[in-house]
Coordinates of C-alpha atoms in Angstrom, one line a residue:
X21 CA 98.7 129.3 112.9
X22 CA 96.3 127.3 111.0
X23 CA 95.8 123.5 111.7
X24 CA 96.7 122.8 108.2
X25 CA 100.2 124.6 108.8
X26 CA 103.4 122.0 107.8
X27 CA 105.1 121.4 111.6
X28 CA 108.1 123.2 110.5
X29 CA 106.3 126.8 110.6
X30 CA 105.4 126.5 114.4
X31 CA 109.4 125.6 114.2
X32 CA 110.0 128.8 112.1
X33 CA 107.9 130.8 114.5
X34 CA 109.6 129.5 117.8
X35 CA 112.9 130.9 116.0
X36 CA 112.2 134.0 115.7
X37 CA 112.1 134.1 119.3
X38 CA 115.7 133.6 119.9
X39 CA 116.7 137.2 119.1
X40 CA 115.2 140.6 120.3
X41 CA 116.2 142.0 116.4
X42 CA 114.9 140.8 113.0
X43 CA 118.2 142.0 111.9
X44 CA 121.5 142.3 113.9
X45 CA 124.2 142.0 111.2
X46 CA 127.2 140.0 112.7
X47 CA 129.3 136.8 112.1
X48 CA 129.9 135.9 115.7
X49 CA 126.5 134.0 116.3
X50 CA 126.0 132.3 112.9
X51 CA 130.0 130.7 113.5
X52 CA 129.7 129.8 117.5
X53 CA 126.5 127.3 115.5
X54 CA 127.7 126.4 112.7
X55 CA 131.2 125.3 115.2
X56 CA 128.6 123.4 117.1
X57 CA 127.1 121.4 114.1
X58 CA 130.6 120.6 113.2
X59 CA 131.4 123.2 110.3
X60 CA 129.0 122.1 107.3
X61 CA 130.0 125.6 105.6
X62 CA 133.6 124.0 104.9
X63 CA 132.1 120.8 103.3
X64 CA 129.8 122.0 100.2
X65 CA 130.2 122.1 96.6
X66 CA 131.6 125.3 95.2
X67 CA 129.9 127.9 95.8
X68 CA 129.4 130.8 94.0
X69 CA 128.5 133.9 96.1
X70 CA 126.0 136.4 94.8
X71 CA 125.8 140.3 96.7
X72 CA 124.2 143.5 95.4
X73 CA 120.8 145.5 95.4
X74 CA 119.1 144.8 92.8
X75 CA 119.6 141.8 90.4
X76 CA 120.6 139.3 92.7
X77 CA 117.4 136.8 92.5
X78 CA 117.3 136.6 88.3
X79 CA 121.5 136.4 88.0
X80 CA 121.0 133.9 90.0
X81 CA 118.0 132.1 88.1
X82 CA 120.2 132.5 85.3
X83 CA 122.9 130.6 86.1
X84 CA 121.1 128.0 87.9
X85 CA 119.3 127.4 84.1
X86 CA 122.3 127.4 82.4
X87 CA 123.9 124.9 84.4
X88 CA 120.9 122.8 84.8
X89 CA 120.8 122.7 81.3
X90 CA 124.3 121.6 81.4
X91 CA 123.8 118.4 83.4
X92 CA 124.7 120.1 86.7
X93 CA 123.6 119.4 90.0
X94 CA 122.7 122.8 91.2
X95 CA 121.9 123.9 94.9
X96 CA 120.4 127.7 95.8
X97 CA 119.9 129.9 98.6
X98 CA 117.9 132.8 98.5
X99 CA 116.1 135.1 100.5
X100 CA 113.3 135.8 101.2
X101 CA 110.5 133.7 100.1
X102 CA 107.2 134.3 98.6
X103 CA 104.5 131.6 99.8
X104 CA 106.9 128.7 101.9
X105 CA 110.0 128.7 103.7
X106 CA 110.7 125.9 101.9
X107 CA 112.1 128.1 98.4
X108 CA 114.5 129.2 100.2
X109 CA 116.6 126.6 100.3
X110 CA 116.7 123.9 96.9
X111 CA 118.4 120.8 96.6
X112 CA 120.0 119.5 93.8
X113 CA 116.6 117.2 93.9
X114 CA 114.6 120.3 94.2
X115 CA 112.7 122.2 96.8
X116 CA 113.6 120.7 100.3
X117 CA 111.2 118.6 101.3
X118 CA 109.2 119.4 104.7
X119 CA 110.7 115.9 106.7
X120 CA 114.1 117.1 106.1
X121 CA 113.9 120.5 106.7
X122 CA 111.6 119.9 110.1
X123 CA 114.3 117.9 111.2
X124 CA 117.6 119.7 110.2
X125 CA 115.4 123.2 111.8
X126 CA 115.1 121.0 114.8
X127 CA 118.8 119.6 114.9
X128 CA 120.6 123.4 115.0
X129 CA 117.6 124.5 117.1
X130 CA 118.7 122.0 119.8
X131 CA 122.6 122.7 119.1
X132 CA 121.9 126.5 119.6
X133 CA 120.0 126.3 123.0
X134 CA 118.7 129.2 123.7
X135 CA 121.6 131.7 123.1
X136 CA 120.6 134.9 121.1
X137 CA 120.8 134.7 117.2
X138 CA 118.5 136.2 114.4
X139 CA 116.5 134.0 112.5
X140 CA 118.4 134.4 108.9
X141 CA 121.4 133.2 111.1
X142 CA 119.7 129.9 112.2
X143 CA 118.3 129.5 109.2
X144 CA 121.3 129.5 107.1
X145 CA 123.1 127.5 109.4
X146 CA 120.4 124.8 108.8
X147 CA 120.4 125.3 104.9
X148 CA 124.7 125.3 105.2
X149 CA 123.6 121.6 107.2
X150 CA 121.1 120.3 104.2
X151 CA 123.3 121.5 101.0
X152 CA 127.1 119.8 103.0
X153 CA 124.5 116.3 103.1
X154 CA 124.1 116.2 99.4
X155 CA 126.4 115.8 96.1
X156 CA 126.4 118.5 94.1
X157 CA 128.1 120.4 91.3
X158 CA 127.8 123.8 92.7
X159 CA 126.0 126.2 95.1
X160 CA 124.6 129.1 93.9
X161 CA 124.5 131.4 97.0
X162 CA 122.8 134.4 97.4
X163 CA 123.0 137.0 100.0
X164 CA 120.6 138.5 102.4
X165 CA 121.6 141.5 103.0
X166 CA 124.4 143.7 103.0
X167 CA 127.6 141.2 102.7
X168 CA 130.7 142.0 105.3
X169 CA 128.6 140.9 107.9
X170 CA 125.8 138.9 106.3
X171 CA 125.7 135.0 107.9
X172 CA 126.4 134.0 104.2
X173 CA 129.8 135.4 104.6
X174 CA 131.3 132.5 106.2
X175 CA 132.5 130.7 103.1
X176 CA 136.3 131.1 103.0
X177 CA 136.9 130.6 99.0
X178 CA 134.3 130.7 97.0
X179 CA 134.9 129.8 93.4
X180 CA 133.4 132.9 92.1
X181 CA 131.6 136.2 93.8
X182 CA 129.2 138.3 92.2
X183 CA 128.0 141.9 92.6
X184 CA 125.0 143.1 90.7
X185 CA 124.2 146.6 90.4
X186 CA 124.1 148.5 93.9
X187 CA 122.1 151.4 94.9
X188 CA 120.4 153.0 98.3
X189 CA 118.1 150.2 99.9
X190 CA 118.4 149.0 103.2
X191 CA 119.9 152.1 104.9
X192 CA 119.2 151.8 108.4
X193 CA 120.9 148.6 108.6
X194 CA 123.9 149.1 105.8
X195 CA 124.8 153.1 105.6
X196 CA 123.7 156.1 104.3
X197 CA 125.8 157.1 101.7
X198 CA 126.6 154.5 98.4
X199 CA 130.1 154.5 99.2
X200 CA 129.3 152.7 102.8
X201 CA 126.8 150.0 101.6
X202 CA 128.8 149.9 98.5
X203 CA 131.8 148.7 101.3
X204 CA 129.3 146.3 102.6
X205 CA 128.4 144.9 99.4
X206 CA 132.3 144.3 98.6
X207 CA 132.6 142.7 101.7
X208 CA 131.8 139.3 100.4
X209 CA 135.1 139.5 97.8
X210 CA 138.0 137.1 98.5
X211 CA 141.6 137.3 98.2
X212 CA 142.6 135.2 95.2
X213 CA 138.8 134.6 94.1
X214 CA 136.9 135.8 90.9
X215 CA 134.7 138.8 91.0
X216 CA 132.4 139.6 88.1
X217 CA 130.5 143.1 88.9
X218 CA 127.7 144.2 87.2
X219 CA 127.3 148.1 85.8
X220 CA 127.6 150.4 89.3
X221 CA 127.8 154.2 89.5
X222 CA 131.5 155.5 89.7
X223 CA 131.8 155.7 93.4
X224 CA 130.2 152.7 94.0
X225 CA 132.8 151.3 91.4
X226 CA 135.9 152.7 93.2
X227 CA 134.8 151.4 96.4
X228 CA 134.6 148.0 95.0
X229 CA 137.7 148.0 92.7
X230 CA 140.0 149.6 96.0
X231 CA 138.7 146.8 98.0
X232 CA 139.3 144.1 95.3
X233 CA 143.1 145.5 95.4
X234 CA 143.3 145.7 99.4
X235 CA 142.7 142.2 99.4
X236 CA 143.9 140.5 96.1
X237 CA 140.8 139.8 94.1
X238 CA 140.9 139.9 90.4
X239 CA 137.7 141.9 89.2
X240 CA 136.0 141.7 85.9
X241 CA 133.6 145.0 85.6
X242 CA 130.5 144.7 82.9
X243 CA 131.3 147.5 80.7
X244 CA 134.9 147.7 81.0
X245 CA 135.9 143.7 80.5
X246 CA 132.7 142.6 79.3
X247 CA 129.4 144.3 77.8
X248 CA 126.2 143.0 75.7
X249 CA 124.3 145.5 73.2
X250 CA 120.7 144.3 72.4
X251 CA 120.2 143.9 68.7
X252 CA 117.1 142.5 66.8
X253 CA 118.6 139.0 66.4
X254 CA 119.5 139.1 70.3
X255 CA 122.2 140.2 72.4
X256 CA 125.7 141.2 71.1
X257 CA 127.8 139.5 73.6
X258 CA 131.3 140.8 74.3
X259 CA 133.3 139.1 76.5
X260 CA 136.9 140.5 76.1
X261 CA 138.3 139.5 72.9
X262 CA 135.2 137.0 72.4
X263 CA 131.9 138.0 70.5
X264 CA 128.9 136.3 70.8
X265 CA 125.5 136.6 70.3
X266 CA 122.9 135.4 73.2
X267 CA 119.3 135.5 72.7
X268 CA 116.8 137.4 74.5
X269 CA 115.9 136.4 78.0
X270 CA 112.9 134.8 78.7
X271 CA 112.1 137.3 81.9
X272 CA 110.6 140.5 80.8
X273 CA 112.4 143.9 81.1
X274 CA 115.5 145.8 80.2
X275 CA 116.9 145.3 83.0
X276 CA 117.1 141.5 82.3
X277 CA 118.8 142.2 79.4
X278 CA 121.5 143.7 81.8
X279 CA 121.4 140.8 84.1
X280 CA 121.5 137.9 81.0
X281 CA 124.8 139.8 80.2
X282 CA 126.4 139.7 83.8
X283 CA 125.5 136.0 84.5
X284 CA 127.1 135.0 81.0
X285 CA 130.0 136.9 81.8
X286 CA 130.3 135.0 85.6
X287 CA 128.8 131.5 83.5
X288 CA 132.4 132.2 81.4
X289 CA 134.2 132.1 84.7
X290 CA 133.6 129.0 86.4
X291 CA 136.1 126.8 85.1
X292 CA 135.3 123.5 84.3
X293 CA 131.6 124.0 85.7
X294 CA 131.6 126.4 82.6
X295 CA 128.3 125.8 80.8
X296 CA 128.7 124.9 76.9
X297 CA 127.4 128.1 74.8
X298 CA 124.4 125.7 73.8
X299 CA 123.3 125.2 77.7
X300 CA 124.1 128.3 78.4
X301 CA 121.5 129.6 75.6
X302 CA 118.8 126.9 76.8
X303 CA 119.1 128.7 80.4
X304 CA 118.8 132.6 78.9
X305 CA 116.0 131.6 77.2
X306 CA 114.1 129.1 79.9
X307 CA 115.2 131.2 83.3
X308 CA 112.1 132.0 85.3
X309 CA 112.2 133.9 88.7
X310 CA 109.0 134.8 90.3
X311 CA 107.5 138.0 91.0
X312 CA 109.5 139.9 88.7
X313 CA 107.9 141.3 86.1
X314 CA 106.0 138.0 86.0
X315 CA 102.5 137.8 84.2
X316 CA 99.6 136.6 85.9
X317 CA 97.9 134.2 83.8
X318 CA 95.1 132.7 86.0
X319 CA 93.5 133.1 88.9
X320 CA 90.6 135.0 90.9
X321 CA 92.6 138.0 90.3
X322 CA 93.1 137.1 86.8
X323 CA 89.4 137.3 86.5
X324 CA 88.7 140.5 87.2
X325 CA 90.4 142.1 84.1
X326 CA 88.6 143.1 81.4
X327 CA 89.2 141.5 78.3
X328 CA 92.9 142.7 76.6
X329 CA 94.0 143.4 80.2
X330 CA 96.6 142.1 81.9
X331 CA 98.0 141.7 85.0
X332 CA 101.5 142.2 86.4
X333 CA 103.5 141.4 89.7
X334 CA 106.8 142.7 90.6
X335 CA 108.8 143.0 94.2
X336 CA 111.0 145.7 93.4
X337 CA 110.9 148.4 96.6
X338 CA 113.5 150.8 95.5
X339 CA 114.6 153.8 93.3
X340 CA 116.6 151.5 90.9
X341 CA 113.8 149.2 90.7
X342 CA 111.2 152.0 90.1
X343 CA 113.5 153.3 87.7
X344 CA 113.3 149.7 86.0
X345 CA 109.9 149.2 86.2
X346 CA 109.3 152.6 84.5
X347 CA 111.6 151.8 81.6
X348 CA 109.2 148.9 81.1
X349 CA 106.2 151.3 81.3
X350 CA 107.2 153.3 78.7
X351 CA 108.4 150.4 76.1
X352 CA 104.7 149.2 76.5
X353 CA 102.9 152.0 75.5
X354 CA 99.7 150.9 77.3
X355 CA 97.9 152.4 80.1
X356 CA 99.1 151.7 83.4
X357 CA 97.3 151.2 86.4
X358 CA 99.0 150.5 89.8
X359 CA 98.0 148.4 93.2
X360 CA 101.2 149.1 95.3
X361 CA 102.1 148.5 98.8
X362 CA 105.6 148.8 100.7
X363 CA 107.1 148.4 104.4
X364 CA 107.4 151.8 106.1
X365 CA 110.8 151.4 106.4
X366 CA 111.3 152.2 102.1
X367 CA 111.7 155.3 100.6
X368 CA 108.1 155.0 98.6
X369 CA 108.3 158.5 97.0
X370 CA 111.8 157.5 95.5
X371 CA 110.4 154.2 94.0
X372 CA 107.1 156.0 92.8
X373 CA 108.6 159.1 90.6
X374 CA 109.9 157.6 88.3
X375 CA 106.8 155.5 87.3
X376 CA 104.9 159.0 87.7
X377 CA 104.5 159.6 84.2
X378 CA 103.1 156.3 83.2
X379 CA 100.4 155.8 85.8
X380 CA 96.8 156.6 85.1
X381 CA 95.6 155.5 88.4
X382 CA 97.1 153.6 91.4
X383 CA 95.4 152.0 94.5
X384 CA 97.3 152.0 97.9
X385 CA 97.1 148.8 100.1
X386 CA 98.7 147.4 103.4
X387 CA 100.3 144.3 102.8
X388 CA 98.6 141.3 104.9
X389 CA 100.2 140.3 108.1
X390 CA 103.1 142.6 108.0
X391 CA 103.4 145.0 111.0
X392 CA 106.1 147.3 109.0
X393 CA 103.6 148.2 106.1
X394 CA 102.6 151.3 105.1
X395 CA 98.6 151.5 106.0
X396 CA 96.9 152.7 102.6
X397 CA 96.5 156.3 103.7
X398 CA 99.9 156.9 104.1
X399 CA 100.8 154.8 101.2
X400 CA 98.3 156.7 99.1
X401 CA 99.6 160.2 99.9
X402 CA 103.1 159.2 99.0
X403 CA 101.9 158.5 95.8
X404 CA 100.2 162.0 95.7
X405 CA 103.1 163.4 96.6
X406 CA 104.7 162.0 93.4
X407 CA 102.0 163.8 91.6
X408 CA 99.8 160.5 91.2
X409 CA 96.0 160.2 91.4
X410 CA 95.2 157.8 94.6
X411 CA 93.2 156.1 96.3
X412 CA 93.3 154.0 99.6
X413 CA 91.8 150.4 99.4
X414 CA 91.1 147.8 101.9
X415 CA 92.7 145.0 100.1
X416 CA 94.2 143.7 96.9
X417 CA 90.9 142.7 95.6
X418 CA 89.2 145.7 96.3
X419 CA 92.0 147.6 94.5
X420 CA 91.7 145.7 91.3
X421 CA 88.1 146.4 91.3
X422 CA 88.5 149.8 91.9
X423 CA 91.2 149.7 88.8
X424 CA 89.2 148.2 86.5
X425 CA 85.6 150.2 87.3
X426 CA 86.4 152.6 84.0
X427 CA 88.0 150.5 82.1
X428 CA 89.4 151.7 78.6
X429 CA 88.7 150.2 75.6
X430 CA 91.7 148.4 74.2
X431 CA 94.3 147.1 76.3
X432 CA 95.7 147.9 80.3
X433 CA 97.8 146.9 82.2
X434 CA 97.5 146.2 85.9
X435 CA 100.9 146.4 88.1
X436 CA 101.0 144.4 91.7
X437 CA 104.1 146.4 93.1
X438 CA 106.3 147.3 95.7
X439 CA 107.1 144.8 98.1
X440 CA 108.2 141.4 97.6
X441 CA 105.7 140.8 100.9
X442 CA 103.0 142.2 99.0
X443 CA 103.6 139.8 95.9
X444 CA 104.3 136.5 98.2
X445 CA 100.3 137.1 99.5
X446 CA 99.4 137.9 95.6
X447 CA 100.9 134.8 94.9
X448 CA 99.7 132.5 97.5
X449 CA 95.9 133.8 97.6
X450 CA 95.8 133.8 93.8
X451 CA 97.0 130.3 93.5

């Protein structure tokens, strides 16, 4: 810990403590606190509850610009963060500030004692505390992982739930088919509540739609009750009888397109926190989410490309998001060059094959300060695996050096990939 660390990391750090797992799915902790601190998850704005694999984060970042743009006081949860705690949890006001978060970390600290519970659960609990102290419109809540059991899951009516697209990720803790994270996933649906679902593979879709029925949830499914096809004025948006035309999203990708059309489709059904079409268009086209598919501009990274280079980050760690990242790769038509890093507990060769094709040359790195990480051998023979030309490198910088030591004439691109870990250090030591 340096000297210069805010007071609420040695806070952060203490939690941690509490529980022998990083991860022990359950509800049972998270209520016995929040019963303690008096129930703050039954005194927040409406909430609107956001599960799935992949798509999560910039659905989110979506709505939160359309409603913005709309006037709305908006608060969001998300996890996990890139540089500070402190994204995690935004006020209407904006980021919380370190005072008030020191002090409401300290407040459920106490009221837990020192019975066992994960540090996502305390956490939460102190985030439920901070958004049932302030007015606001609505609370855009996203998931941490899984759903059923996920400490988010204690809202009893949401005004709205959302499931982006699902796919394998997180099997140890969620399942090893789709069909049984698919039933995790579903878990956060209510009886009587809104669900908009974004496009899912057909088993995943019947798991979700037979749970919707069990339980009374009326379900609208992107490509069955609403569906977008990208056209060069923008997106032809069709929302049952309704057509209208969006523009194109200001996060890079086809897979944003996908997302744009989904949070339109769950924009449409809040009610009276509806954003007008104009706001809703302001946030489509203004929506910024970091670390996905986001351009590096500047920076002591930055300046190491050659000139007509440039450089890429992107979190993604799974198939679907390899898959993404490799439709990108291929609508570029520039030469690709990869520095990628990911937790030993991913499938790496699964997130690598599809951007195979695309990559001239790719540099393997551990990811600072996480125990879990791949070292750069290991990460580097995956990648060989996928038929990819690697190399092991002691750090980021190293790797972009080594990626731009024959540079092409013309134009590259440089991709920062493969754990959101990876591109929270990229982040904070390029800053």
């Amino acid at each position: 810990m340096t000297p210069e660390a805010p007071r609420s990391d040695l806070v952060l750090e203490s939690l941690n403590r509490l529980h022998p797992k990083i991860i022990d799915l359950s509800l049972g902790r998270v209520e016995r606190l929040l019963a303690r601190l008096g129930n703050p998850e039954r005194r927040l704005a409406p909430v609107v509850h956001i599960a799935g694999t992949n798509g999560k984060g910039s659905v989110l970042a979506y709505l939160r610009a359309m409603l913005e743009a709309d006037g709305r006081r908006v608060q969001v949860y998300t996890s996990p963060h890139l540089v500070r705690f402190h994204e995690r949890i935004r006020l209407a006001k904006g980021l919380i500030e370190e005072p008030e978060l020191l002090a409401l970390l300290e407040e459920c600290k106490k009221a837990n004692g020192e019975e066992p519970i994960t540090f996502f659960e305390i956490t939460t609990a102190a985030a439920f505390l901070a958004f049932s102290r302030e007015p606001a419109d609505v609370l855009l809540l996203e998931v941490g992982l899984g759903g059923r059991l996920d400490a988010t899951n204690v809202i009893d009516k949401p005004l709205l739930s959302i499931i982006t697209p699902i796919a394998m990720d997180h099997m140890q803790y969620l399942g090893e088919s789709i069909e049984a994270i698919a039933m995790e996933k579903a878990g956060i649906l209510k009886a009587g509540v809104p669900g908009v679902v974004g496009h899912q593979p057909e088993e995943v879709l019947r798991v979700i739609e037979r749970k919707a029925r069990e339980i009374g949830a009326p379900l609208s499914i992107q490509g069955r009750d609403f569906s977008g096809r990208v056209e060069a004025a923008g997106i032809l948006f069709h929302d049952g009888p309704q057509e209208d035309l969006l523009p194109l999203p200001s996060m890079v990708g086809a897979h944003q397109r996908e997302n744009v059309i989904l949070a339109a489709a769950a924009a449409a059904r809040l009610g009276k926190l509806a954003p007008s079409a104009a706001a809703r268009n302001r946030g489509i086209e203004s929506a910024q989410w970091p670390a996905r598919l986001q351009r590096l501009s500047s920076g002591p990274l930055v300046d190491l490309l050659p000139a007509a280079w440039s450089l890429w980050l992107d979190g993604g760690h799974n198939a679907a998001a390899g898959e993404a990242l490799a439709t990108w790769a291929a609508e570029g038509g520039q030469p690709l060059h990869l520095i990628y890093g990911m937790l030993n507990t991913k499938a790496a060769e699964d997130f690598l094959r599809p951007l195979a094709p695309y990559v001239r040359s790719l540099q393997a790195v551990a990811i600072p300060g996480e125990p879990n990480s791949l070292d750069p051998e290991a990460a580097a023979a995956h990648a060989r695996a996928c038929g990819i030309e690697a190399f092991p490198r002691q750090s980021v910088r190293e790797a972009m050096q080594a990626a731009v030591s024959n540079a092409e004439s013309g134009s590259a691109r440089v991709l920062i990939c493969g754990s959101l870990y990876l591109a929270g250090r990229v982040l904070a030591d390029n800053a």
